[in-house]
Amino acid sequence: MQTPTKDNRNNTSSGNNTNTNGSSSKWNNNSNVGYRTSSSEPSSHYYHHDDRYYSGSSHSGGYRRDNYYDNRNYNRSNIDNVQSSNESIPSKYKDLSYNERIKIFKQMLEDCKVQIDDDYNRAMKRVGQDNRLKVLKRVQERKETFYEYKDEKKMKEQEVFREKRRKLKIDFMNMLSELKDIIFTQNNSYLTTTYQQVLPKIENDHRFLNVENEDDRLDYFDEFIYEIERKEKEKIRNERNKNLELFQNLLEKRKEQGLINYKTLWRQLKDKLQMEDIYKKLDYCDRLIVWESFIKRLEQEHYEKKQLRKKEREKLEKLKFDRFWDLLIELHKNRKINVLSRWSEVKNECQNDERYLALANENISIPSRSSRNEMKSINKAKMVFKDFIDNYLVNLYKKDKKTFRRIIRDLNITIDENLSFDSFNSIIAKDERTNSIDPDNLNILFDESLEKSKEKKRKQTNVMEDENNKKVVKLSPTQQE
């Protein structure tokens, strides 16, 4: 094959379609992919169809004649599209928005009956010379709008198909519902009835014939059976729940009559309920379920009431303790109680006070010190008194003792027989820390210090006497003479 020269290419562009070898061909430009430049060369043809490429030999039986014409028309339309991109939009469409022009183009495709399986070239054949084609200037815009139109049309057709299928299904299910008494002659026969057994009874109905797919008929029948089973189970469940509630109400009535309390046993009650109709409708397990739930609630109510009474009792006890504690505080401020006081002394001081009398006759059991397993009874007032001494006065005494020792050390005071309490009190009165010491504790601490001083002096005297006695024993007989 002779390669076209520059002159030949120029001739081609100017409209001369004669090849260098003398053969005539309208499409001899190398830019037109898929077409040979010489009719004598058995080259392969490539053509574009719906954005996919196919190939076939011109001498083989696989290249169909209609594909050849489609290929030729595609190239012609390609040239037309290139030319149309250079064309201006008609004046009557220029003032429209882009979305409005898109709608006009889609309406054109709809009016020209463009199908879903059409490619762009075939769609353009259907459109022909419609003036609305020029509403979109660029070829790419036309293609994008065309494919968008195909997608929308496909979705609409699918929706129509689904709606039609849904209506056919509803009609089929209504047919089965209407013929339910004929199809299922006995109660619960639907559990064993098959589609083949039902088929002779419904095959002549127009609603059956409208559903052409046999698999769909079988699926609808199975769904109908499943729905019947579901409704029957729901009915049985509702009836059972209703009976359980009625039996619960029966127990509540017996409770109000005083026949049932939280201690009642099932074996004691069931003989009294056997003649009741609701008792007979329930099986043994359901009766026990209701009874266990009912008696458990009674036990819980009894326990909650018991705990409430216990809390109220503890609250009242605490109130009594607090009031007696306040009485002991008052006695301490009046210097009638100190850390060395005994219960017998305090008892006589408060025996006429109502705060003491509220606890005077009440006892409480506490573990014995000798044995943990043994319990001993103690008066509550005495117990509060011991707690007052151990946890209040003793702690106060320890605090005052530390302050007392600091004062003696800082003031360099020596407590002995020659120092009286009044003299000691006048000495430490100058120190502000003395005001924080309880007067009873101050007296007790002074007496303890004085006692310690006497004990120390007594020990020293005893030691000196022992030393003198030892010296006398050690003297020799000559020394004694």
Coordinates of C-alpha atoms in Angstrom, one line a residue:
M1 CA 0.0 0.0 0.0
Q2 CA 1.4 3.4 -1.0
T3 CA 1.7 6.0 1.7
P4 CA -0.3 9.1 0.9
T5 CA 1.9 12.1 0.2
K6 CA 1.4 15.7 1.4
D7 CA -0.3 16.6 -1.8
N8 CA -2.7 13.7 -1.5
R9 CA -3.6 14.8 2.1
N10 CA -4.2 18.2 0.8
N11 CA -6.4 16.9 -1.9
T12 CA -8.3 14.9 0.6
S13 CA -8.9 17.9 2.8
S14 CA -10.1 19.9 -0.2
G15 CA -12.6 17.3 -1.3
N16 CA -10.6 15.2 -3.7
N17 CA -11.2 11.6 -2.6
T18 CA -8.8 9.8 -5.0
N19 CA -6.0 7.6 -3.5
T20 CA -2.5 7.4 -4.9
N21 CA -3.2 3.9 -6.1
G22 CA -6.3 5.0 -8.0
S23 CA -8.9 3.6 -5.7
S24 CA -11.6 5.9 -4.5
S25 CA -12.6 6.1 -0.8
K26 CA -14.4 8.8 1.0
W27 CA -12.6 8.0 4.3
N28 CA -8.9 7.9 3.5
N29 CA -7.8 10.2 6.3
N30 CA -5.4 8.6 8.8
S31 CA -7.1 10.4 11.6
N32 CA -10.3 8.3 11.0
V33 CA -9.4 5.4 13.2
G34 CA -10.8 2.0 12.1
Y35 CA -10.9 2.5 8.3
R36 CA -8.4 1.4 5.8
T37 CA -6.9 3.7 3.2
S38 CA -7.0 1.1 0.5
S39 CA -9.8 -1.3 -0.4
S40 CA -7.3 -3.9 -1.4
E41 CA -5.8 -4.3 2.0
P42 CA -7.4 -6.9 4.3
S43 CA -6.9 -5.0 7.5
S44 CA -9.1 -5.4 10.6
H45 CA -11.9 -2.9 11.3
Y46 CA -12.4 -1.3 14.7
Y47 CA -15.6 0.5 15.5
H48 CA -17.1 2.2 18.6
H49 CA -20.4 0.9 19.9
D50 CA -21.9 2.2 23.2
D51 CA -18.4 3.2 24.5
R52 CA -17.0 -0.3 23.9
Y53 CA -14.7 -1.4 21.1
Y54 CA -15.1 -4.5 18.9
S55 CA -12.9 -5.8 16.1
G56 CA -13.5 -8.1 13.1
S57 CA -11.9 -9.0 9.8
S58 CA -13.5 -7.9 6.6
H59 CA -12.8 -11.3 5.1
S60 CA -14.0 -13.4 8.1
G61 CA -17.6 -14.3 8.7
G62 CA -17.6 -12.6 12.1
Y63 CA -17.9 -9.0 10.8
R64 CA -21.6 -8.4 10.3
R65 CA -22.9 -6.0 7.6
D66 CA -25.1 -4.0 9.9
N67 CA -22.1 -3.4 12.2
Y68 CA -20.3 -2.0 9.2
Y69 CA -23.1 0.5 8.5
D70 CA -23.2 1.4 12.2
N71 CA -19.5 2.0 12.1
R72 CA -19.9 4.2 9.0
N73 CA -22.8 6.1 10.6
Y74 CA -20.8 6.6 13.8
N75 CA -18.0 8.4 11.9
R76 CA -20.6 10.5 10.1
S77 CA -22.3 11.5 13.4
N78 CA -18.8 12.2 14.8
I79 CA -18.2 14.7 12.2
D80 CA -21.7 16.2 12.6
N81 CA -21.1 16.4 16.4
V82 CA -17.9 18.2 15.9
Q83 CA -19.6 20.6 13.6
S84 CA -22.6 21.0 16.0
S85 CA -20.2 22.0 18.7
N86 CA -19.3 25.0 16.6
E87 CA -23.0 25.8 16.1
S88 CA -24.7 28.4 18.3
I89 CA -27.7 27.7 20.4
P90 CA -31.0 28.8 18.8
S91 CA -32.2 32.2 19.9
K92 CA -35.4 30.9 21.5
Y93 CA -33.3 28.7 23.9
K94 CA -30.6 31.3 24.8
D95 CA -32.6 32.9 27.6
L96 CA -33.3 29.5 29.3
S97 CA -31.3 28.3 32.2
Y98 CA -29.1 25.2 31.9
N99 CA -31.5 23.0 33.9
E100 CA -34.4 24.1 31.7
R101 CA -32.4 23.2 28.6
I102 CA -31.6 19.8 30.1
K103 CA -35.3 19.2 30.7
I104 CA -36.1 20.1 27.0
F105 CA -33.4 17.7 25.8
K106 CA -34.7 14.9 28.0
Q107 CA -38.2 15.6 26.7
M108 CA -37.0 15.3 23.2
L109 CA -35.5 11.9 23.9
E110 CA -38.8 10.9 25.5
D111 CA -40.8 12.1 22.5
C112 CA -38.5 10.3 20.1
K113 CA -39.0 7.1 22.0
V114 CA -35.3 6.5 22.9
Q115 CA -35.1 3.1 24.6
I116 CA -33.0 2.0 27.6
D117 CA -30.8 -0.4 25.5
D118 CA -30.0 2.3 22.9
D119 CA -26.5 3.6 22.7
Y120 CA -25.8 7.3 22.0
N121 CA -25.5 6.9 18.2
R122 CA -28.7 4.9 17.9
A123 CA -30.5 7.5 20.0
M124 CA -29.2 10.3 17.7
K125 CA -30.7 8.3 14.7
R126 CA -34.0 8.3 16.5
V127 CA -33.8 12.0 17.1
G128 CA -32.9 12.8 13.5
Q129 CA -33.2 16.5 12.7
D130 CA -35.2 17.6 15.7
N131 CA -34.5 21.2 16.4
R132 CA -34.3 20.6 20.2
L133 CA -31.0 18.8 19.7
K134 CA -29.3 22.1 19.5
V135 CA -30.5 23.2 22.9
L136 CA -27.2 21.8 24.3
K137 CA -24.2 23.1 22.4
R138 CA -21.5 20.7 23.5
V139 CA -21.5 17.0 22.5
Q140 CA -20.2 16.0 25.9
E141 CA -23.3 17.7 27.5
R142 CA -25.6 15.8 25.2
K143 CA -24.0 12.5 26.1
E144 CA -24.1 13.2 29.8
T145 CA -27.7 14.2 29.6
F146 CA -28.5 11.1 27.4
Y147 CA -26.9 8.7 30.0
E148 CA -28.7 10.5 32.8
Y149 CA -32.0 10.1 30.9
K150 CA -31.3 6.4 30.5
D151 CA -30.7 6.0 34.2
E152 CA -33.8 7.9 35.1
K153 CA -35.9 5.9 32.6
K154 CA -34.5 2.7 33.9
M155 CA -35.4 3.6 37.5
K156 CA -38.9 4.5 36.5
E157 CA -39.5 1.3 34.6
Q158 CA -38.1 -0.7 37.6
E159 CA -40.4 1.2 39.9
V160 CA -43.4 0.5 37.6
F161 CA -42.4 -3.2 37.5
R162 CA -42.1 -3.4 41.3
E163 CA -45.4 -1.7 41.8
K164 CA -47.1 -4.0 39.3
R165 CA -45.5 -7.0 41.0
R166 CA -46.6 -5.7 44.4
K167 CA -50.2 -5.4 43.3
L168 CA -50.2 -8.9 41.8
K169 CA -48.9 -10.2 45.1
I170 CA -51.6 -8.4 47.1
D171 CA -54.3 -9.8 44.8
F172 CA -52.8 -13.3 45.1
M173 CA -52.7 -13.0 49.0
N174 CA -56.3 -11.7 49.0
M175 CA -57.3 -14.7 46.9
L176 CA -55.8 -17.1 49.4
S177 CA -57.5 -15.3 52.3
E178 CA -60.9 -15.4 50.6
L179 CA -60.5 -19.1 49.8
K180 CA -59.0 -20.0 53.2
D181 CA -62.0 -21.9 54.3
I182 CA -62.1 -23.9 51.1
I183 CA -58.3 -24.5 51.1
F184 CA -58.0 -25.5 54.7
T185 CA -61.1 -27.6 55.6
Q186 CA -59.9 -28.4 59.2
N187 CA -58.4 -26.5 62.0
N188 CA -54.6 -26.4 61.9
S189 CA -54.6 -28.2 58.6
Y190 CA -52.4 -25.5 57.2
L191 CA -49.6 -27.1 59.1
T192 CA -49.6 -30.1 56.8
T193 CA -51.1 -28.7 53.6
T194 CA -48.7 -28.3 50.6
Y195 CA -48.8 -26.1 47.6
Q196 CA -49.6 -29.0 45.3
Q197 CA -52.6 -29.9 47.3
V198 CA -54.0 -26.4 47.1
L199 CA -53.2 -25.8 43.4
P200 CA -56.3 -27.5 41.9
K201 CA -58.6 -25.2 44.0
I202 CA -57.0 -21.9 42.9
E203 CA -55.5 -22.5 39.5
N204 CA -58.5 -21.2 37.6
D205 CA -58.7 -17.9 39.5
H206 CA -57.7 -14.9 37.4
R207 CA -55.6 -13.5 40.3
F208 CA -53.6 -16.8 40.2
L209 CA -53.1 -16.6 36.5
N210 CA -52.0 -13.0 36.6
V211 CA -48.8 -14.2 38.5
E212 CA -47.0 -15.9 35.6
N213 CA -43.9 -17.0 37.5
E214 CA -44.5 -20.3 39.3
D215 CA -41.7 -19.6 41.8
D216 CA -43.4 -16.3 42.8
R217 CA -46.7 -18.2 43.3
L218 CA -44.9 -20.7 45.6
D219 CA -43.2 -17.9 47.5
Y220 CA -46.5 -16.1 48.0
F221 CA -48.1 -19.3 49.2
D222 CA -45.3 -20.0 51.7
E223 CA -45.5 -16.4 53.0
F224 CA -49.3 -16.8 53.4
I225 CA -48.8 -20.0 55.5
Y226 CA -46.1 -18.3 57.6
E227 CA -48.5 -15.3 58.2
I228 CA -51.3 -17.7 59.3
E229 CA -48.9 -19.4 61.7
R230 CA -47.7 -16.1 63.1
K231 CA -51.3 -14.9 63.7
E232 CA -52.2 -18.2 65.4
K233 CA -49.2 -18.1 67.7
E234 CA -50.0 -14.4 68.5
K235 CA -53.6 -15.4 69.3
I236 CA -52.5 -18.2 71.6
R237 CA -50.0 -16.0 73.3
N238 CA -52.5 -13.3 73.9
E239 CA -55.0 -15.8 75.3
R240 CA -52.4 -17.2 77.6
N241 CA -51.4 -13.7 78.9
K242 CA -55.0 -12.9 79.5
N243 CA -55.5 -16.1 81.6
L244 CA -52.3 -15.4 83.5
E245 CA -53.6 -11.9 84.4
L246 CA -57.0 -13.3 85.4
F247 CA -55.3 -15.8 87.7
Q248 CA -53.2 -13.1 89.2
N249 CA -56.4 -11.1 89.9
L250 CA -57.8 -14.2 91.6
L251 CA -54.8 -14.4 94.0
E252 CA -55.1 -10.7 94.7
K253 CA -58.8 -11.2 95.7
R254 CA -57.8 -14.1 98.0
K255 CA -55.1 -12.0 99.6
E256 CA -57.7 -9.2 100.3
Q257 CA -59.9 -11.9 101.9
G258 CA -57.0 -12.8 104.2
L259 CA -56.4 -16.3 102.8
I260 CA -52.9 -15.5 101.4
N261 CA -49.9 -13.8 103.1
Y262 CA -46.2 -13.9 102.5
K263 CA -45.9 -17.2 104.6
T264 CA -48.6 -19.1 102.6
L265 CA -47.4 -22.3 100.8
W266 CA -48.7 -23.4 97.4
R267 CA -49.7 -26.8 98.6
Q268 CA -51.9 -25.2 101.2
L269 CA -53.6 -23.0 98.6
K270 CA -54.1 -25.1 95.5
D271 CA -56.8 -27.3 96.9
K272 CA -58.9 -24.2 97.6
L273 CA -58.6 -23.0 94.0
Q274 CA -59.2 -26.2 92.0
M275 CA -62.9 -25.4 91.4
E276 CA -62.2 -22.0 89.8
D277 CA -62.6 -21.8 86.0
I278 CA -59.4 -19.8 85.5
Y279 CA -57.5 -22.3 87.5
K280 CA -58.6 -25.1 85.0
K281 CA -57.7 -23.0 81.9
L282 CA -54.0 -22.9 82.9
D283 CA -51.6 -25.7 82.9
Y284 CA -49.5 -26.7 86.0
C285 CA -46.4 -24.7 84.9
D286 CA -48.3 -21.5 84.3
R287 CA -50.0 -21.7 87.7
L288 CA -46.6 -22.1 89.4
I289 CA -45.2 -19.2 87.4
V290 CA -48.0 -16.8 88.5
W291 CA -47.8 -18.1 92.1
E292 CA -44.0 -17.7 92.4
S293 CA -44.2 -14.2 91.0
F294 CA -47.1 -13.3 93.3
I295 CA -45.6 -14.7 96.5
K296 CA -42.2 -13.2 95.7
R297 CA -43.8 -9.8 95.5
L298 CA -45.6 -10.4 98.9
E299 CA -42.3 -11.3 100.5
Q300 CA -40.6 -8.3 99.0
E301 CA -43.4 -6.0 100.3
H302 CA -43.1 -7.6 103.8
Y303 CA -39.3 -7.1 103.7
E304 CA -39.6 -3.5 102.7
K305 CA -42.2 -2.8 105.4
K306 CA -39.9 -4.5 107.9
Q307 CA -36.9 -2.5 106.8
L308 CA -39.0 0.7 107.0
R309 CA -40.1 -0.1 110.6
K310 CA -36.5 -0.9 111.5
K311 CA -35.4 2.5 110.1
E312 CA -38.1 4.3 112.0
R313 CA -37.2 2.5 115.2
E314 CA -33.5 3.3 114.7
K315 CA -34.4 6.9 114.0
L316 CA -36.4 7.1 117.3
E317 CA -33.6 5.3 119.2
K318 CA -31.1 7.8 117.9
L319 CA -33.3 10.7 118.9
K320 CA -33.5 9.3 122.4
F321 CA -29.7 8.8 122.6
D322 CA -29.1 12.3 121.3
R323 CA -31.4 13.9 123.8
F324 CA -29.7 11.9 126.7
W325 CA -26.3 12.9 125.3
D326 CA -27.3 16.6 125.5
L327 CA -28.3 16.0 129.1
L328 CA -24.8 14.6 129.9
I329 CA -23.3 17.7 128.2
E330 CA -25.3 19.9 130.4
L331 CA -24.3 18.0 133.6
H332 CA -20.7 18.3 132.5
K333 CA -20.9 22.0 132.0
N334 CA -22.4 22.3 135.4
R335 CA -19.4 20.3 136.8
K336 CA -21.6 17.5 137.9
I337 CA -19.8 15.0 135.7
N338 CA -16.1 14.5 135.0
V339 CA -13.9 11.9 133.6
L340 CA -13.8 10.1 137.0
S341 CA -17.5 10.0 137.6
R342 CA -19.4 6.8 138.1
W343 CA -22.8 5.7 136.7
S344 CA -24.3 5.5 140.2
E345 CA -23.4 9.1 140.9
V346 CA -24.8 10.4 137.5
K347 CA -27.9 8.3 137.8
N348 CA -29.0 10.1 140.9
E349 CA -28.4 13.5 139.2
C350 CA -30.7 12.8 136.2
Q351 CA -33.2 10.4 137.6
N352 CA -36.0 13.0 137.3
D353 CA -35.2 14.2 133.8
E354 CA -37.5 12.9 131.0
R355 CA -34.6 12.5 128.7
Y356 CA -33.2 9.9 131.1
L357 CA -36.6 8.3 131.8
A358 CA -37.0 7.7 128.0
L359 CA -34.1 5.2 128.2
A360 CA -34.3 4.2 131.9
N361 CA -36.4 1.0 131.4
E362 CA -34.9 -0.1 128.0
N363 CA -32.1 -2.6 127.8
I364 CA -29.9 -3.8 125.0
S365 CA -28.0 -7.0 124.5
I366 CA -24.3 -6.8 123.8
P367 CA -21.5 -9.5 123.6
S368 CA -20.0 -10.4 126.9
R369 CA -16.2 -9.7 127.5
S370 CA -15.7 -13.1 129.0
S371 CA -17.1 -15.0 126.0
R372 CA -18.1 -13.8 122.6
N373 CA -20.9 -16.4 122.3
E374 CA -22.6 -15.1 125.5
M375 CA -24.7 -12.0 125.5
K376 CA -25.4 -9.7 128.5
S377 CA -28.1 -7.1 128.9
I378 CA -27.2 -3.5 129.7
N379 CA -29.3 -0.5 130.3
K380 CA -29.3 1.9 127.3
A381 CA -28.9 5.0 129.4
K382 CA -25.8 3.4 131.1
M383 CA -24.5 2.4 127.7
V384 CA -24.8 6.0 126.4
F385 CA -23.1 7.2 129.6
K386 CA -20.1 4.9 129.1
D387 CA -19.8 6.0 125.5
F388 CA -19.9 9.7 126.7
I389 CA -17.1 9.0 129.2
D390 CA -14.9 7.0 126.8
N391 CA -15.3 9.0 123.6
Y392 CA -15.8 12.5 124.9
L393 CA -14.5 13.1 128.4
V394 CA -11.4 10.9 128.1
N395 CA -10.4 12.6 124.8
L396 CA -11.0 16.0 126.4
Y397 CA -8.9 14.9 129.4
K398 CA -5.9 13.8 127.2
K399 CA -6.0 17.1 125.3
D400 CA -6.0 19.1 128.6
K401 CA -3.2 17.0 130.0
K402 CA -0.9 17.9 127.1
T403 CA -1.7 21.6 127.6
F404 CA -1.2 21.3 131.3
R405 CA 2.3 19.8 130.9
R406 CA 3.4 22.5 128.4
I407 CA 2.3 25.2 130.9
I408 CA 4.2 23.7 133.8
R409 CA 7.3 23.3 131.6
D410 CA 7.2 26.8 130.2
L411 CA 6.5 28.5 133.6
N412 CA 9.0 26.2 135.4
I413 CA 6.5 25.3 138.1
T414 CA 7.3 22.6 140.7
I415 CA 4.3 20.9 142.2
D416 CA 4.9 19.6 145.8
E417 CA 3.4 19.6 149.2
N418 CA 4.3 23.2 149.7
L419 CA 2.2 24.4 146.8
S420 CA -1.6 24.6 147.2
F421 CA -4.1 24.4 144.3
D422 CA -5.1 28.0 144.8
S423 CA -1.5 29.2 144.6
F424 CA -1.0 27.1 141.6
N425 CA -4.1 28.4 139.9
S426 CA -3.1 32.0 140.5
I427 CA 0.3 31.3 138.9
I428 CA -1.0 29.7 135.7
A429 CA -3.9 32.1 135.4
K430 CA -1.5 34.5 133.6
D431 CA -1.1 32.0 130.8
E432 CA -3.9 32.2 128.2
R433 CA -3.7 28.5 127.5
T434 CA -5.2 27.9 130.9
N435 CA -8.6 29.0 129.7
S436 CA -8.8 26.0 127.3
I437 CA -8.4 23.5 130.1
D438 CA -11.6 22.1 131.7
P439 CA -11.7 23.2 135.4
D440 CA -12.4 19.6 136.6
N441 CA -9.6 18.3 134.5
L442 CA -7.3 21.0 135.9
N443 CA -8.0 20.0 139.5
I444 CA -7.6 16.3 138.6
L445 CA -4.3 17.0 136.8
F446 CA -3.0 19.0 139.8
D447 CA -3.9 16.2 142.2
E448 CA -2.2 13.6 140.0
S449 CA 1.0 15.8 139.8
L450 CA 0.9 16.3 143.6
E451 CA 0.5 12.6 144.1
K452 CA 3.4 11.8 141.8
S453 CA 5.6 14.3 143.7
K454 CA 4.7 12.7 147.0
E455 CA 5.4 9.3 145.6
K456 CA 8.7 10.4 144.3
K457 CA 9.7 11.9 147.6
R458 CA 8.7 8.8 149.5
K459 CA 10.8 6.6 147.2
Q460 CA 13.8 8.9 147.8
T461 CA 13.3 8.6 151.6
N462 CA 13.1 4.8 151.4
V463 CA 16.3 4.8 149.3
M464 CA 18.2 6.9 151.8
E465 CA 17.1 4.7 154.7
D466 CA 18.2 1.6 152.9
E467 CA 21.6 3.1 152.2
N468 CA 22.1 4.0 155.9
N469 CA 21.1 0.5 157.0
K470 CA 23.7 -1.0 154.7
K471 CA 26.4 1.2 156.1
V472 CA 25.6 0.1 159.7
V473 CA 25.8 -3.5 158.7
K474 CA 29.2 -3.1 157.1
L475 CA 30.9 -1.6 160.3
S476 CA 33.5 -4.0 161.9
P477 CA 33.3 -5.2 165.6
T478 CA 36.4 -3.1 166.5
Q479 CA 34.7 0.0 164.9
Q480 CA 31.6 -0.8 166.8
E481 CA 33.6 -0.9 170.1

